[in-house]
Amino acid sequence: MKPANTALLAAFALAAAPALADDLTVSAAASLKEAFQEINAAYQKAHPDTAVKLNTAASGVLLQQLAQGAPVDVLATADQTTMDKAQEQNLIDQSHRRTFALNDLVVVQPKDSRLKIKTLADLKAATVGRIAAGNPDSVPAGRYTKGALEKAGLYTTLQPKIVSTQNVRQALDYVARGETEAGFVYRTDAVLAKDKVRTAFAVALETPVSYAIAPAAAAKNKAAASYVDFVLSPAGQTILKKYGFSPAKGSKAK
């Protein structure tokens, strides 16, 4: 195994902790962390014999971990593209693949910023020196950002200002700490950090931000499909709604 791959699996091991026979390991996009912590608690209450272990990272990183043999039972990504890649590699049970939530991409500023940023074009201003955005090669939020900037004809112009981050939460942290004048994150992230950042505007996208979930093809826990059903259930959807996610078509919240 290559050193980089070893490091990747080691990072997974630290995040997921040792898995026991009745453990259900869920790898979820970073933006789902708080919502899935609560979903996991609710699932465990309904299924006391199953302990759910949560591993969060950028969706692209989660895909790499799964492809390299990490013990994952359920994969939840912040986009369809990453799940498509997992499906192409036969890493998931596509018969149980579902779209379970929607979100929005927004531009945020530090809470105390006096800069007036209302459009993507405003990011060209000399007063905007640094912009936090996920790496488009592995972070769905970064890919959505790149697509929006390319459509607006601004990607090449703004690229020197962009600070590439490992996941959407790191982009949020840079803005919250005032290390960048602006950043691209999800609406749900901005809500979680509303005491430190404010939303400047929502970014228009050709492809909506939609989240996908599926049992891993090599899932060792037979409850994987049951967990997916729980996320789509009224109980799971109500928790997602609490954290600002919108229901996907076909999913219902109370």
PDB file of C-alpha atoms in Angstrom, residues 34-148:
ATOM      1  CA  GLU A  34     -24.409  17.648  13.664  1.00  0.00           C
ATOM      2  CA  ALA A  35     -27.561  16.407  11.943  1.00  0.00           C
ATOM      3  CA  PHE A  36     -26.232  12.863  11.684  1.00  0.00           C
ATOM      4  CA  GLN A  37     -25.044  12.869  15.289  1.00  0.00           C
ATOM      5  CA  GLU A  38     -28.661  13.414  16.294  1.00  0.00           C
ATOM      6  CA  ILE A  39     -29.977  10.960  13.701  1.00  0.00           C
ATOM      7  CA  ASN A  40     -27.561   8.341  15.008  1.00  0.00           C
ATOM      8  CA  ALA A  41     -28.733   8.865  18.580  1.00  0.00           C
ATOM      9  CA  ALA A  42     -32.358   8.476  17.474  1.00  0.00           C
ATOM     10  CA  TYR A  43     -31.536   5.362  15.446  1.00  0.00           C
ATOM     11  CA  GLN A  44     -29.694   3.792  18.365  1.00  0.00           C
ATOM     12  CA  LYS A  45     -32.640   4.503  20.653  1.00  0.00           C
ATOM     13  CA  ALA A  46     -34.886   2.632  18.219  1.00  0.00           C
ATOM     14  CA  HIS A  47     -32.281  -0.122  17.694  1.00  0.00           C
ATOM     15  CA  PRO A  48     -30.467  -0.514  21.050  1.00  0.00           C
ATOM     16  CA  ASP A  49     -28.458  -3.499  19.830  1.00  0.00           C
ATOM     17  CA  THR A  50     -26.705  -1.390  17.185  1.00  0.00           C
ATOM     18  CA  ALA A  51     -24.026   1.210  17.963  1.00  0.00           C
ATOM     19  CA  VAL A  52     -23.581   3.771  15.195  1.00  0.00           C
ATOM     20  CA  LYS A  53     -20.084   5.109  14.522  1.00  0.00           C
ATOM     21  CA  LEU A  54     -19.849   8.369  12.549  1.00  0.00           C
ATOM     22  CA  ASN A  55     -16.952   9.313  10.270  1.00  0.00           C
ATOM     23  CA  THR A  56     -17.128  12.757   8.610  1.00  0.00           C
ATOM     24  CA  ALA A  57     -14.923  14.311   5.924  1.00  0.00           C
ATOM     25  CA  ALA A  58     -15.175  15.764   2.442  1.00  0.00           C
ATOM     26  CA  SER A  59     -17.250  13.487   0.210  1.00  0.00           C
ATOM     27  CA  GLY A  60     -14.299  12.816  -2.102  1.00  0.00           C
ATOM     28  CA  VAL A  61     -12.164  11.718   0.845  1.00  0.00           C
ATOM     29  CA  LEU A  62     -14.932   9.393   2.036  1.00  0.00           C
ATOM     30  CA  LEU A  63     -15.028   7.824  -1.422  1.00  0.00           C
ATOM     31  CA  GLN A  64     -11.268   7.233  -1.328  1.00  0.00           C
ATOM     32  CA  GLN A  65     -11.530   5.621   2.086  1.00  0.00           C
ATOM     33  CA  LEU A  66     -14.301   3.301   0.937  1.00  0.00           C
ATOM     34  CA  ALA A  67     -12.430   2.392  -2.254  1.00  0.00           C
ATOM     35  CA  GLN A  68      -9.335   1.533  -0.230  1.00  0.00           C
ATOM     36  CA  GLY A  69     -11.137  -0.904   2.017  1.00  0.00           C
ATOM     37  CA  ALA A  70     -12.198   1.160   5.019  1.00  0.00           C
ATOM     38  CA  PRO A  71     -14.935  -0.677   7.001  1.00  0.00           C
ATOM     39  CA  VAL A  72     -17.924   1.447   5.952  1.00  0.00           C
ATOM     40  CA  ASP A  73     -21.556   0.333   6.137  1.00  0.00           C
ATOM     41  CA  VAL A  74     -23.299   3.482   4.864  1.00  0.00           C
ATOM     42  CA  LEU A  75     -22.057   6.315   2.641  1.00  0.00           C
ATOM     43  CA  ALA A  76     -23.738   9.748   2.611  1.00  0.00           C
ATOM     44  CA  THR A  77     -22.382  12.382   0.210  1.00  0.00           C
ATOM     45  CA  ALA A  78     -23.108  16.076  -0.340  1.00  0.00           C
ATOM     46  CA  ASP A  79     -23.580  15.562  -4.055  1.00  0.00           C
ATOM     47  CA  GLN A  80     -24.661  13.038  -6.657  1.00  0.00           C
ATOM     48  CA  THR A  81     -21.344  13.074  -8.552  1.00  0.00           C
ATOM     49  CA  THR A  82     -19.393  11.411  -5.757  1.00  0.00           C
ATOM     50  CA  MET A  83     -22.101   8.790  -5.281  1.00  0.00           C
ATOM     51  CA  ASP A  84     -22.094   8.195  -9.040  1.00  0.00           C
ATOM     52  CA  LYS A  85     -18.374   7.429  -8.815  1.00  0.00           C
ATOM     53  CA  ALA A  86     -18.992   5.049  -5.917  1.00  0.00           C
ATOM     54  CA  GLN A  87     -21.668   3.319  -7.972  1.00  0.00           C
ATOM     55  CA  GLU A  88     -19.402   3.069 -11.036  1.00  0.00           C
ATOM     56  CA  GLN A  89     -16.823   1.310  -8.859  1.00  0.00           C
ATOM     57  CA  ASN A  90     -19.485  -1.046  -7.449  1.00  0.00           C
ATOM     58  CA  LEU A  91     -18.814   0.278  -3.937  1.00  0.00           C
ATOM     59  CA  ILE A  92     -22.463   0.787  -2.999  1.00  0.00           C
ATOM     60  CA  ASP A  93     -25.736  -1.112  -3.115  1.00  0.00           C
ATOM     61  CA  GLN A  94     -27.379   0.951  -5.834  1.00  0.00           C
ATOM     62  CA  SER A  95     -30.774  -0.661  -5.250  1.00  0.00           C
ATOM     63  CA  HIS A  96     -30.946   1.224  -1.934  1.00  0.00           C
ATOM     64  CA  ARG A  97     -29.390   4.492  -3.146  1.00  0.00           C
ATOM     65  CA  ARG A  98     -31.551   7.478  -2.249  1.00  0.00           C
ATOM     66  CA  THR A  99     -31.500  11.284  -2.443  1.00  0.00           C
ATOM     67  CA  PHE A 100     -32.396  12.403   1.073  1.00  0.00           C
ATOM     68  CA  ALA A 101     -31.857  16.178   1.462  1.00  0.00           C
ATOM     69  CA  LEU A 102     -31.307  19.456  -0.351  1.00  0.00           C
ATOM     70  CA  ASN A 103     -29.214  22.495   0.554  1.00  0.00           C
ATOM     71  CA  ASP A 104     -28.067  25.839  -0.871  1.00  0.00           C
ATOM     72  CA  LEU A 105     -24.630  27.252  -1.602  1.00  0.00           C
ATOM     73  CA  VAL A 106     -24.116  30.689  -0.045  1.00  0.00           C
ATOM     74  CA  VAL A 107     -21.378  33.285   0.269  1.00  0.00           C
ATOM     75  CA  VAL A 108     -20.620  34.259   3.852  1.00  0.00           C
ATOM     76  CA  GLN A 109     -18.618  37.057   5.470  1.00  0.00           C
ATOM     77  CA  PRO A 110     -17.255  37.536   8.981  1.00  0.00           C
ATOM     78  CA  LYS A 111     -20.034  38.798  11.249  1.00  0.00           C
ATOM     79  CA  ASP A 112     -18.317  42.155  11.846  1.00  0.00           C
ATOM     80  CA  SER A 113     -17.301  42.747   8.211  1.00  0.00           C
ATOM     81  CA  ARG A 114     -18.247  46.105   6.724  1.00  0.00           C
ATOM     82  CA  LEU A 115     -17.705  45.017   3.134  1.00  0.00           C
ATOM     83  CA  LYS A 116     -20.772  45.109   0.920  1.00  0.00           C
ATOM     84  CA  ILE A 117     -20.797  41.817  -0.986  1.00  0.00           C
ATOM     85  CA  LYS A 118     -24.078  41.177  -2.757  1.00  0.00           C
ATOM     86  CA  THR A 119     -23.056  39.409  -5.978  1.00  0.00           C
ATOM     87  CA  LEU A 120     -20.302  37.178  -7.285  1.00  0.00           C
ATOM     88  CA  ALA A 121     -18.895  40.163  -9.187  1.00  0.00           C
ATOM     89  CA  ASP A 122     -18.401  42.000  -5.889  1.00  0.00           C
ATOM     90  CA  LEU A 123     -15.743  39.429  -4.994  1.00  0.00           C
ATOM     91  CA  LYS A 124     -13.465  41.065  -7.585  1.00  0.00           C
ATOM     92  CA  ALA A 125     -13.108  44.157  -5.378  1.00  0.00           C
ATOM     93  CA  ALA A 126      -9.613  44.920  -4.126  1.00  0.00           C
ATOM     94  CA  THR A 127     -10.982  44.933  -0.578  1.00  0.00           C
ATOM     95  CA  VAL A 128     -11.675  41.210  -0.929  1.00  0.00           C
ATOM     96  CA  GLY A 129      -8.238  39.677  -0.602  1.00  0.00           C
ATOM     97  CA  ARG A 130      -8.987  36.052   0.261  1.00  0.00           C
ATOM     98  CA  ILE A 131     -11.943  33.777  -0.448  1.00  0.00           C
ATOM     99  CA  ALA A 132     -12.324  30.369   1.212  1.00  0.00           C
ATOM    100  CA  ALA A 133     -13.684  27.545  -0.932  1.00  0.00           C
ATOM    101  CA  GLY A 134     -13.438  23.772  -0.902  1.00  0.00           C
ATOM    102  CA  ASN A 135     -11.052  21.967  -3.225  1.00  0.00           C
ATOM    103  CA  PRO A 136     -13.241  21.189  -6.286  1.00  0.00           C
ATOM    104  CA  ASP A 137     -11.422  17.887  -6.826  1.00  0.00           C
ATOM    105  CA  SER A 138     -12.677  16.392  -3.559  1.00  0.00           C
ATOM    106  CA  VAL A 139     -15.178  18.780  -1.947  1.00  0.00           C
ATOM    107  CA  PRO A 140     -18.669  19.038  -3.487  1.00  0.00           C
ATOM    108  CA  ALA A 141     -19.101  22.608  -2.183  1.00  0.00           C
ATOM    109  CA  GLY A 142     -15.894  23.488  -4.015  1.00  0.00           C
ATOM    110  CA  ARG A 143     -17.177  21.869  -7.183  1.00  0.00           C
ATOM    111  CA  TYR A 144     -20.464  23.772  -6.934  1.00  0.00           C
ATOM    112  CA  THR A 145     -18.445  26.969  -6.362  1.00  0.00           C
ATOM    113  CA  LYS A 146     -16.207  26.421  -9.362  1.00  0.00           C
ATOM    114  CA  GLY A 147     -19.204  25.741 -11.586  1.00  0.00           C
ATOM    115  CA  ALA A 148     -20.973  28.923 -10.479  1.00  0.00           C
TER     116      ALA A 148
END
